[in-house]
PDB file of C-alpha atoms in Angstrom:
ATOM      1  CA  ASN A   1      -6.315   7.853 -16.748  1.00 64.00           C
ATOM      2  CA  ALA A   2      -6.178   9.953 -13.565  1.00 74.00           C
ATOM      3  CA  GLY A   3      -6.656   7.105 -11.063  1.00 91.00           C
ATOM      4  CA  VAL A   4      -6.149   8.371  -7.506  1.00 94.00           C
ATOM      5  CA  THR A   5      -5.227  12.041  -7.212  1.00 95.00           C
ATOM      6  CA  GLN A   6      -3.884  13.614  -4.021  1.00 96.00           C
ATOM      7  CA  THR A   7      -3.196  17.242  -3.223  1.00 96.00           C
ATOM      8  CA  PRO A   8      -1.054  18.909  -2.062  1.00 96.00           C
ATOM      9  CA  LYS A   9       2.128  16.977  -2.807  1.00 94.00           C
ATOM     10  CA  PHE A  10       4.188  18.875  -0.249  1.00 95.00           C
ATOM     11  CA  ARG A  11       3.183  20.947   2.766  1.00 96.00           C
ATOM     12  CA  ILE A  12       4.868  22.428   5.815  1.00 97.00           C
ATOM     13  CA  LEU A  13       2.635  23.096   8.803  1.00 96.00           C
ATOM     14  CA  LYS A  14       3.286  24.811  12.088  1.00 97.00           C
ATOM     15  CA  ILE A  15       2.393  23.039  15.320  1.00 97.00           C
ATOM     16  CA  GLY A  16      -1.274  23.571  16.105  1.00 96.00           C
ATOM     17  CA  GLN A  17      -2.334  24.411  12.552  1.00 97.00           C
ATOM     18  CA  SER A  18      -4.993  22.433  10.720  1.00 96.00           C
ATOM     19  CA  MET A  19      -5.200  21.342   7.125  1.00 96.00           C
ATOM     20  CA  THR A  20      -7.010  19.011   4.768  1.00 97.00           C
ATOM     21  CA  LEU A  21      -5.409  16.558   2.373  1.00 98.00           C
ATOM     22  CA  GLN A  22      -7.602  16.084  -0.659  1.00 98.00           C
ATOM     23  CA  CYS A  23      -8.092  12.770  -2.415  1.00 98.00           C
ATOM     24  CA  ALA A  24     -10.188  11.919  -5.428  1.00 97.00           C
ATOM     25  CA  GLN A  25     -10.561   8.782  -7.537  1.00 96.00           C
ATOM     26  CA  ASP A  26     -12.258   8.408 -10.902  1.00 94.00           C
ATOM     27  CA  MET A  27     -12.491   4.619 -11.029  1.00 91.00           C
ATOM     28  CA  ASN A  28     -15.884   4.354  -9.284  1.00 90.00           C
ATOM     29  CA  HIS A  29     -14.275   2.405  -6.467  1.00 90.00           C
ATOM     30  CA  ASN A  30     -16.377   1.880  -3.377  1.00 89.00           C
ATOM     31  CA  TYR A  31     -13.485   1.505  -0.937  1.00 90.00           C
ATOM     32  CA  MET A  32     -11.080   4.298  -0.105  1.00 92.00           C
ATOM     33  CA  TYR A  33      -8.223   4.466   2.390  1.00 93.00           C
ATOM     34  CA  TRP A  34      -5.725   6.780   4.009  1.00 95.00           C
ATOM     35  CA  TYR A  35      -2.325   5.428   5.017  1.00 94.00           C
ATOM     36  CA  ARG A  36       0.717   7.059   6.534  1.00 94.00           C
ATOM     37  CA  GLN A  37       4.269   5.933   5.952  1.00 90.00           C
ATOM     38  CA  ASP A  38       6.950   7.080   8.343  1.00 89.00           C
ATOM     39  CA  PRO A  39      10.575   7.154   7.107  1.00 81.00           C
ATOM     40  CA  GLY A  40      11.890   3.654   6.484  1.00 77.00           C
ATOM     41  CA  MET A  41       8.677   2.072   7.705  1.00 80.00           C
ATOM     42  CA  GLY A  42       5.687   0.288   6.249  1.00 82.00           C
ATOM     43  CA  LEU A  43       2.148   1.532   5.832  1.00 88.00           C
ATOM     44  CA  LYS A  44      -0.233   2.210   8.681  1.00 90.00           C
ATOM     45  CA  LEU A  45      -3.950   2.537   8.007  1.00 90.00           C
ATOM     46  CA  ILE A  46      -5.448   5.745   9.387  1.00 94.00           C
ATOM     47  CA  TYR A  47      -9.067   5.586   8.182  1.00 94.00           C
ATOM     48  CA  TYR A  48     -11.004   3.799   5.500  1.00 91.00           C
ATOM     49  CA  SER A  49     -14.415   4.031   3.891  1.00 92.00           C
ATOM     50  CA  VAL A  50     -16.522   1.291   2.351  1.00 88.00           C
ATOM     51  CA  GLY A  51     -18.822   3.708   0.564  1.00 90.00           C
ATOM     52  CA  ALA A  52     -20.297   7.198   0.579  1.00 94.00           C
ATOM     53  CA  GLY A  53     -21.432   8.186   4.064  1.00 94.00           C
ATOM     54  CA  ILE A  54     -19.503   5.401   5.818  1.00 93.00           C
ATOM     55  CA  THR A  55     -16.100   5.726   7.450  1.00 94.00           C
ATOM     56  CA  ASP A  56     -14.181   3.606   9.944  1.00 91.00           C
ATOM     57  CA  LYS A  57     -11.029   3.924  11.998  1.00 92.00           C
ATOM     58  CA  GLY A  58      -7.910   2.089  11.041  1.00 89.00           C
ATOM     59  CA  GLU A  59      -4.811   1.394  13.075  1.00 87.00           C
ATOM     60  CA  VAL A  60      -3.733   5.002  13.835  1.00 93.00           C
ATOM     61  CA  PRO A  61      -6.769   7.360  13.678  1.00 95.00           C
ATOM     62  CA  ASN A  62      -5.921   9.747  16.524  1.00 95.00           C
ATOM     63  CA  GLY A  63      -5.444  13.341  15.398  1.00 96.00           C
ATOM     64  CA  TYR A  64      -7.260  12.819  12.098  1.00 97.00           C
ATOM     65  CA  ASN A  65     -10.766  13.012  10.715  1.00 97.00           C
ATOM     66  CA  VAL A  66     -12.291  11.963   7.419  1.00 97.00           C
ATOM     67  CA  SER A  67     -15.538  12.320   5.539  1.00 96.00           C
ATOM     68  CA  ARG A  68     -16.986  10.579   2.499  1.00 97.00           C
ATOM     69  CA  SER A  69     -19.819  12.649   1.094  1.00 96.00           C
ATOM     70  CA  THR A  70     -19.352  11.298  -2.442  1.00 96.00           C
ATOM     71  CA  THR A  71     -17.975   8.114  -3.975  1.00 95.00           C
ATOM     72  CA  GLU A  72     -15.130  10.052  -5.583  1.00 96.00           C
ATOM     73  CA  ASP A  73     -13.756  12.127  -2.701  1.00 97.00           C
ATOM     74  CA  PHE A  74     -12.187  11.154   0.618  1.00 98.00           C
ATOM     75  CA  PRO A  75     -10.485  14.123   2.320  1.00 98.00           C
ATOM     76  CA  LEU A  76      -8.289  13.673   5.404  1.00 98.00           C
ATOM     77  CA  ARG A  77      -8.279  16.453   7.972  1.00 97.00           C
ATOM     78  CA  LEU A  78      -5.486  17.044  10.453  1.00 96.00           C
ATOM     79  CA  GLU A  79      -6.576  18.993  13.499  1.00 90.00           C
ATOM     80  CA  LEU A  80      -3.985  20.677  15.720  1.00 94.00           C
ATOM     81  CA  ALA A  81      -0.945  19.380  13.837  1.00 95.00           C
ATOM     82  CA  ALA A  82       1.842  17.819  15.912  1.00 96.00           C
ATOM     83  CA  PRO A  83       5.434  16.895  14.966  1.00 96.00           C
ATOM     84  CA  SER A  84       4.457  13.223  15.284  1.00 95.00           C
ATOM     85  CA  GLN A  85       2.255  13.710  12.228  1.00 96.00           C
ATOM     86  CA  THR A  86       5.260  14.419  10.029  1.00 96.00           C
ATOM     87  CA  SER A  87       4.963  11.641   7.481  1.00 96.00           C
ATOM     88  CA  VAL A  88       4.076  10.735   3.934  1.00 94.00           C
ATOM     89  CA  TYR A  89       0.360  10.233   3.439  1.00 96.00           C
ATOM     90  CA  PHE A  90      -1.081   7.957   0.783  1.00 95.00           C
ATOM     91  CA  CYS A  91      -4.653   7.826  -0.359  1.00 96.00           C
ATOM     92  CA  ALA A  92      -5.807   4.621  -2.023  1.00 93.00           C
ATOM     93  CA  SER A  93      -8.904   3.032  -3.451  1.00 92.00           C
ATOM     94  CA  SER A  94     -10.201  -0.374  -4.446  1.00 87.00           C
ATOM     95  CA  TYR A  95     -13.322  -2.034  -5.715  1.00 80.00           C
ATOM     96  CA  SER A  96     -14.675  -4.741  -3.487  1.00 69.00           C
ATOM     97  CA  GLY A  97     -17.538  -6.942  -4.508  1.00 54.00           C
ATOM     98  CA  GLN A  98     -18.083 -10.644  -4.322  1.00 49.00           C
ATOM     99  CA  LEU A  99     -15.062 -11.432  -6.441  1.00 52.00           C
ATOM    100  CA  SER A 100     -11.594 -11.981  -5.058  1.00 47.00           C
ATOM    101  CA  GLY A 101      -8.416 -10.433  -6.330  1.00 56.00           C
ATOM    102  CA  ASN A 102      -9.380  -6.804  -5.895  1.00 71.00           C
ATOM    103  CA  THR A 103      -6.403  -4.518  -6.361  1.00 82.00           C
ATOM    104  CA  ILE A 104      -5.690  -1.431  -4.301  1.00 87.00           C
ATOM    105  CA  TYR A 105      -4.516   1.642  -6.212  1.00 90.00           C
ATOM    106  CA  PHE A 106      -2.440   4.354  -4.600  1.00 92.00           C
ATOM    107  CA  GLY A 107      -2.039   8.068  -5.120  1.00 94.00           C
ATOM    108  CA  GLU A 108       1.436   9.547  -5.448  1.00 91.00           C
ATOM    109  CA  GLY A 109       1.628  10.651  -1.836  1.00 93.00           C
ATOM    110  CA  SER A 110       1.593  13.876   0.152  1.00 96.00           C
ATOM    111  CA  TRP A 111       4.747  14.813   2.068  1.00 95.00           C
ATOM    112  CA  LEU A 112       3.792  16.635   5.265  1.00 96.00           C
ATOM    113  CA  THR A 113       6.228  18.237   7.697  1.00 96.00           C
ATOM    114  CA  VAL A 114       5.081  19.721  11.011  1.00 96.00           C
ATOM    115  CA  VAL A 115       7.519  22.180  12.585  1.00 96.00           C
TER     116      VAL A 115
ATOM    117  CA  GLY B   1      -6.018 -11.703  12.551  1.00 77.00           C
ATOM    118  CA  ASN B   2      -4.377 -11.659   9.162  1.00 82.00           C
ATOM    119  CA  SER B   3      -0.699 -10.786   8.872  1.00 87.00           C
ATOM    120  CA  VAL B   4       2.155 -10.648   6.391  1.00 92.00           C
ATOM    121  CA  THR B   5       5.803 -11.276   7.191  1.00 93.00           C
ATOM    122  CA  GLN B   6       8.658 -10.330   4.877  1.00 93.00           C
ATOM    123  CA  MET B   7      12.374 -10.888   5.057  1.00 87.00           C
ATOM    124  CA  GLU B   8      14.173  -7.966   6.597  1.00 81.00           C
ATOM    125  CA  GLY B   9      16.201  -5.679   4.425  1.00 84.00           C
ATOM    126  CA  PRO B  10      18.054  -4.001   3.124  1.00 93.00           C
ATOM    127  CA  VAL B  11      19.006  -6.429   0.395  1.00 96.00           C
ATOM    128  CA  THR B  12      22.019  -5.411  -1.675  1.00 97.00           C
ATOM    129  CA  LEU B  13      22.812  -7.228  -4.914  1.00 97.00           C
ATOM    130  CA  SER B  14      25.045  -6.755  -7.899  1.00 97.00           C
ATOM    131  CA  GLU B  15      23.473  -6.238 -11.291  1.00 97.00           C
ATOM    132  CA  GLU B  16      22.378  -9.505 -12.976  1.00 97.00           C
ATOM    133  CA  ALA B  17      22.218 -11.369  -9.653  1.00 97.00           C
ATOM    134  CA  PHE B  18      19.264 -13.591  -8.737  1.00 98.00           C
ATOM    135  CA  LEU B  19      16.706 -12.074  -6.373  1.00 97.00           C
ATOM    136  CA  THR B  20      14.466 -13.739  -3.821  1.00 97.00           C
ATOM    137  CA  ILE B  21      12.409 -11.801  -1.287  1.00 97.00           C
ATOM    138  CA  ASN B  22      10.544 -14.094   1.072  1.00 97.00           C
ATOM    139  CA  CYS B  23       6.946 -13.462   2.080  1.00 97.00           C
ATOM    140  CA  THR B  24       4.717 -15.589   4.289  1.00 97.00           C
ATOM    141  CA  TYR B  25       1.203 -14.861   5.426  1.00 95.00           C
ATOM    142  CA  THR B  26      -1.409 -15.775   7.983  1.00 93.00           C
ATOM    143  CA  ALA B  27      -5.039 -15.582   6.957  1.00 88.00           C
ATOM    144  CA  THR B  28      -8.328 -16.953   8.170  1.00 82.00           C
ATOM    145  CA  GLY B  29      -9.724 -17.618   4.711  1.00 80.00           C
ATOM    146  CA  TYR B  30      -8.486 -17.681   1.137  1.00 82.00           C
ATOM    147  CA  PRO B  31      -6.772 -14.375   0.419  1.00 87.00           C
ATOM    148  CA  SER B  32      -5.499 -12.826  -2.755  1.00 88.00           C
ATOM    149  CA  LEU B  33      -1.784 -12.057  -2.637  1.00 92.00           C
ATOM    150  CA  PHE B  34       0.070  -9.072  -4.048  1.00 93.00           C
ATOM    151  CA  TRP B  35       3.501  -7.591  -4.491  1.00 96.00           C
ATOM    152  CA  TYR B  36       3.705  -3.810  -4.627  1.00 95.00           C
ATOM    153  CA  VAL B  37       6.810  -1.776  -5.489  1.00 96.00           C
ATOM    154  CA  GLN B  38       7.663   1.734  -4.311  1.00 92.00           C
ATOM    155  CA  TYR B  39      10.354   3.621  -6.198  1.00 92.00           C
ATOM    156  CA  PRO B  40      12.078   6.526  -4.426  1.00 87.00           C
ATOM    157  CA  GLY B  41       9.759   9.475  -3.939  1.00 83.00           C
ATOM    158  CA  GLU B  42       6.735   7.719  -5.417  1.00 86.00           C
ATOM    159  CA  GLY B  43       3.619   5.896  -4.305  1.00 87.00           C
ATOM    160  CA  LEU B  44       3.101   2.157  -4.315  1.00 90.00           C
ATOM    161  CA  GLN B  45       2.445   0.449  -7.625  1.00 92.00           C
ATOM    162  CA  LEU B  46       1.062  -3.001  -8.176  1.00 93.00           C
ATOM    163  CA  LEU B  47       3.823  -5.309  -9.427  1.00 96.00           C
ATOM    164  CA  LEU B  48       1.949  -8.619  -9.603  1.00 96.00           C
ATOM    165  CA  LYS B  49      -0.793 -10.578  -7.946  1.00 93.00           C
ATOM    166  CA  ALA B  50      -2.251 -14.077  -7.586  1.00 93.00           C
ATOM    167  CA  THR B  51      -5.789 -14.869  -6.568  1.00 88.00           C
ATOM    168  CA  LYS B  52      -5.760 -18.593  -5.781  1.00 88.00           C
ATOM    169  CA  ALA B  53      -3.473 -21.435  -4.802  1.00 92.00           C
ATOM    170  CA  ASP B  54      -0.789 -22.412  -7.359  1.00 95.00           C
ATOM    171  CA  ASP B  55      -1.389 -19.261  -9.405  1.00 94.00           C
ATOM    172  CA  LYS B  56       1.771 -17.555 -10.605  1.00 97.00           C
ATOM    173  CA  GLY B  57       1.833 -13.786 -10.935  1.00 96.00           C
ATOM    174  CA  SER B  58       4.444 -12.261 -13.212  1.00 97.00           C
ATOM    175  CA  ASN B  59       5.439  -8.826 -14.486  1.00 96.00           C
ATOM    176  CA  LYS B  60       8.642  -7.105 -15.666  1.00 95.00           C
ATOM    177  CA  GLY B  61      10.660 -10.303 -15.128  1.00 97.00           C
ATOM    178  CA  PHE B  62       9.427 -10.715 -11.561  1.00 98.00           C
ATOM    179  CA  GLU B  63       7.327 -13.679 -10.556  1.00 98.00           C
ATOM    180  CA  ALA B  64       5.739 -15.157  -7.447  1.00 98.00           C
ATOM    181  CA  THR B  65       3.743 -18.343  -6.901  1.00 98.00           C
ATOM    182  CA  TYR B  66       0.864 -18.648  -4.423  1.00 96.00           C
ATOM    183  CA  ARG B  67       1.790 -21.603  -2.220  1.00 96.00           C
ATOM    184  CA  LYS B  68      -1.095 -22.471   0.069  1.00 93.00           C
ATOM    185  CA  GLU B  69       0.687 -25.440   1.660  1.00 94.00           C
ATOM    186  CA  THR B  70       3.520 -23.222   2.901  1.00 95.00           C
ATOM    187  CA  THR B  71       1.443 -19.992   3.087  1.00 96.00           C
ATOM    188  CA  SER B  72       4.088 -18.230   1.049  1.00 97.00           C
ATOM    189  CA  PHE B  73       4.356 -15.860  -1.910  1.00 98.00           C
ATOM    190  CA  HIS B  74       8.069 -15.362  -2.489  1.00 98.00           C
ATOM    191  CA  LEU B  75       9.158 -12.780  -5.061  1.00 98.00           C
ATOM    192  CA  GLU B  76      11.869 -13.821  -7.546  1.00 98.00           C
ATOM    193  CA  LYS B  77      13.724 -12.327 -10.473  1.00 98.00           C
ATOM    194  CA  GLY B  78      16.416 -14.075 -12.433  1.00 97.00           C
ATOM    195  CA  SER B  79      18.590 -11.061 -13.240  1.00 96.00           C
ATOM    196  CA  VAL B  80      18.126  -7.767 -11.421  1.00 97.00           C
ATOM    197  CA  GLN B  81      18.946  -4.356 -12.830  1.00 97.00           C
ATOM    198  CA  VAL B  82      19.942  -1.096 -11.158  1.00 97.00           C
ATOM    199  CA  SER B  83      16.482   0.227 -12.048  1.00 96.00           C
ATOM    200  CA  ASP B  84      14.909  -2.449  -9.802  1.00 97.00           C
ATOM    201  CA  SER B  85      16.212  -0.636  -6.718  1.00 97.00           C
ATOM    202  CA  ALA B  86      13.093   0.089  -4.691  1.00 96.00           C
ATOM    203  CA  VAL B  87      11.088  -1.027  -1.675  1.00 94.00           C
ATOM    204  CA  TYR B  88       8.946  -4.115  -2.205  1.00 96.00           C
ATOM    205  CA  PHE B  89       5.789  -4.779  -0.186  1.00 94.00           C
ATOM    206  CA  CYS B  90       3.984  -8.089   0.089  1.00 95.00           C
ATOM    207  CA  ALA B  91       0.259  -7.776   0.801  1.00 92.00           C
ATOM    208  CA  LEU B  92      -2.925  -9.786   1.064  1.00 89.00           C
ATOM    209  CA  SER B  93      -6.603  -9.072   0.870  1.00 85.00           C
ATOM    210  CA  GLU B  94      -9.640 -11.180   1.594  1.00 75.00           C
ATOM    211  CA  ALA B  95     -12.757 -10.616  -0.482  1.00 59.00           C
ATOM    212  CA  PRO B  96     -15.407  -9.510  -0.114  1.00 54.00           C
ATOM    213  CA  ARG B  97     -14.139  -7.384   2.752  1.00 52.00           C
ATOM    214  CA  GLY B  98     -12.060  -5.114   0.570  1.00 49.00           C
ATOM    215  CA  GLN B  99     -10.889  -3.046   3.481  1.00 54.00           C
ATOM    216  CA  ASN B 100      -8.940  -6.005   4.774  1.00 67.00           C
ATOM    217  CA  PHE B 101      -5.690  -5.231   2.948  1.00 81.00           C
ATOM    218  CA  VAL B 102      -2.697  -6.150   5.067  1.00 86.00           C
ATOM    219  CA  PHE B 103       0.795  -5.037   4.046  1.00 88.00           C
ATOM    220  CA  GLY B 104       4.125  -6.400   5.092  1.00 90.00           C
ATOM    221  CA  PRO B 105       6.774  -3.968   6.407  1.00 89.00           C
ATOM    222  CA  GLY B 106       8.557  -3.735   3.064  1.00 93.00           C
ATOM    223  CA  THR B 107      11.987  -4.885   1.910  1.00 95.00           C
ATOM    224  CA  ARG B 108      14.425  -2.357   0.513  1.00 94.00           C
ATOM    225  CA  LEU B 109      16.428  -3.609  -2.475  1.00 96.00           C
ATOM    226  CA  SER B 110      19.567  -1.881  -3.694  1.00 96.00           C
ATOM    227  CA  VAL B 111      21.158  -3.085  -6.924  1.00 97.00           C
ATOM    228  CA  LEU B 112      24.732  -1.996  -7.564  1.00 97.00           C
ATOM    229  CA  PRO B 113      26.202  -1.636 -11.075  1.00 95.00           C
TER     230      PRO B 113
END
C-alpha cells in the first residue's frame, strides 16, 4: 500500500533556484493538498485541489505554484527559492463525497533548505 | 470560520502517568473530529477519529469523545509510554467540503522513563 508518495525527501536549494516537489497518491482520492510545517509550528495550507484540472490557494500560496493534470499527481513548484521557504513540506490526500468522516492521509514529508 | 484550539505544550510526563490533551473547536456545521500524531522526523498519521456527537474514537490505548455540548474532543490515555513521545494534532473537517480540514497548532508530548 503506497498511499501518498513524496519526492525528494531532502533537498538543499540556493537562493533564486527553482524546483518541483512531486506527489502521487494511489487511493483514487479526489482531494489533494500541500502543507508546510515550520520548525515547532503547526501546518499551513499552501494549495489544494478538489479534482483534476482544479486548484485553489490556501493560506500561504505566495512563491508556489501547483498543477493537477491527473487524479494521482499534484506537484508543487517553488519559483525563485527564498530562505523563508525553508520548511518541511507535506503532501496529503482525502476522498470527499457526501459522507462525513473523510480522513486525510499524509506523505512522509520533504525537508527543504534554502541557503 | 472554523477553528481548532489545543492546549499549549510541551507536556512532559513520567512513564505510566495519565495523559489529557485538551482540544476545543468552532465550526459552523457538524464536523468530523480527528487526532493525528507526528513522530520525530515523520509525517502525520491518523490516531483516531469520531464522526458524530457522543462517538468515542480509540486506538493504541488513546481515546477521545466527541462532545457537541462543550465543542470538545479531548485526547486521553491512561498510562503513557516513552514511545508515545510525539506531537499531537487535533483537527476537524466538514463534509462534503473535503478541503475544509482545519488543524490545531499541535501539542508536543515528552514521556520520561
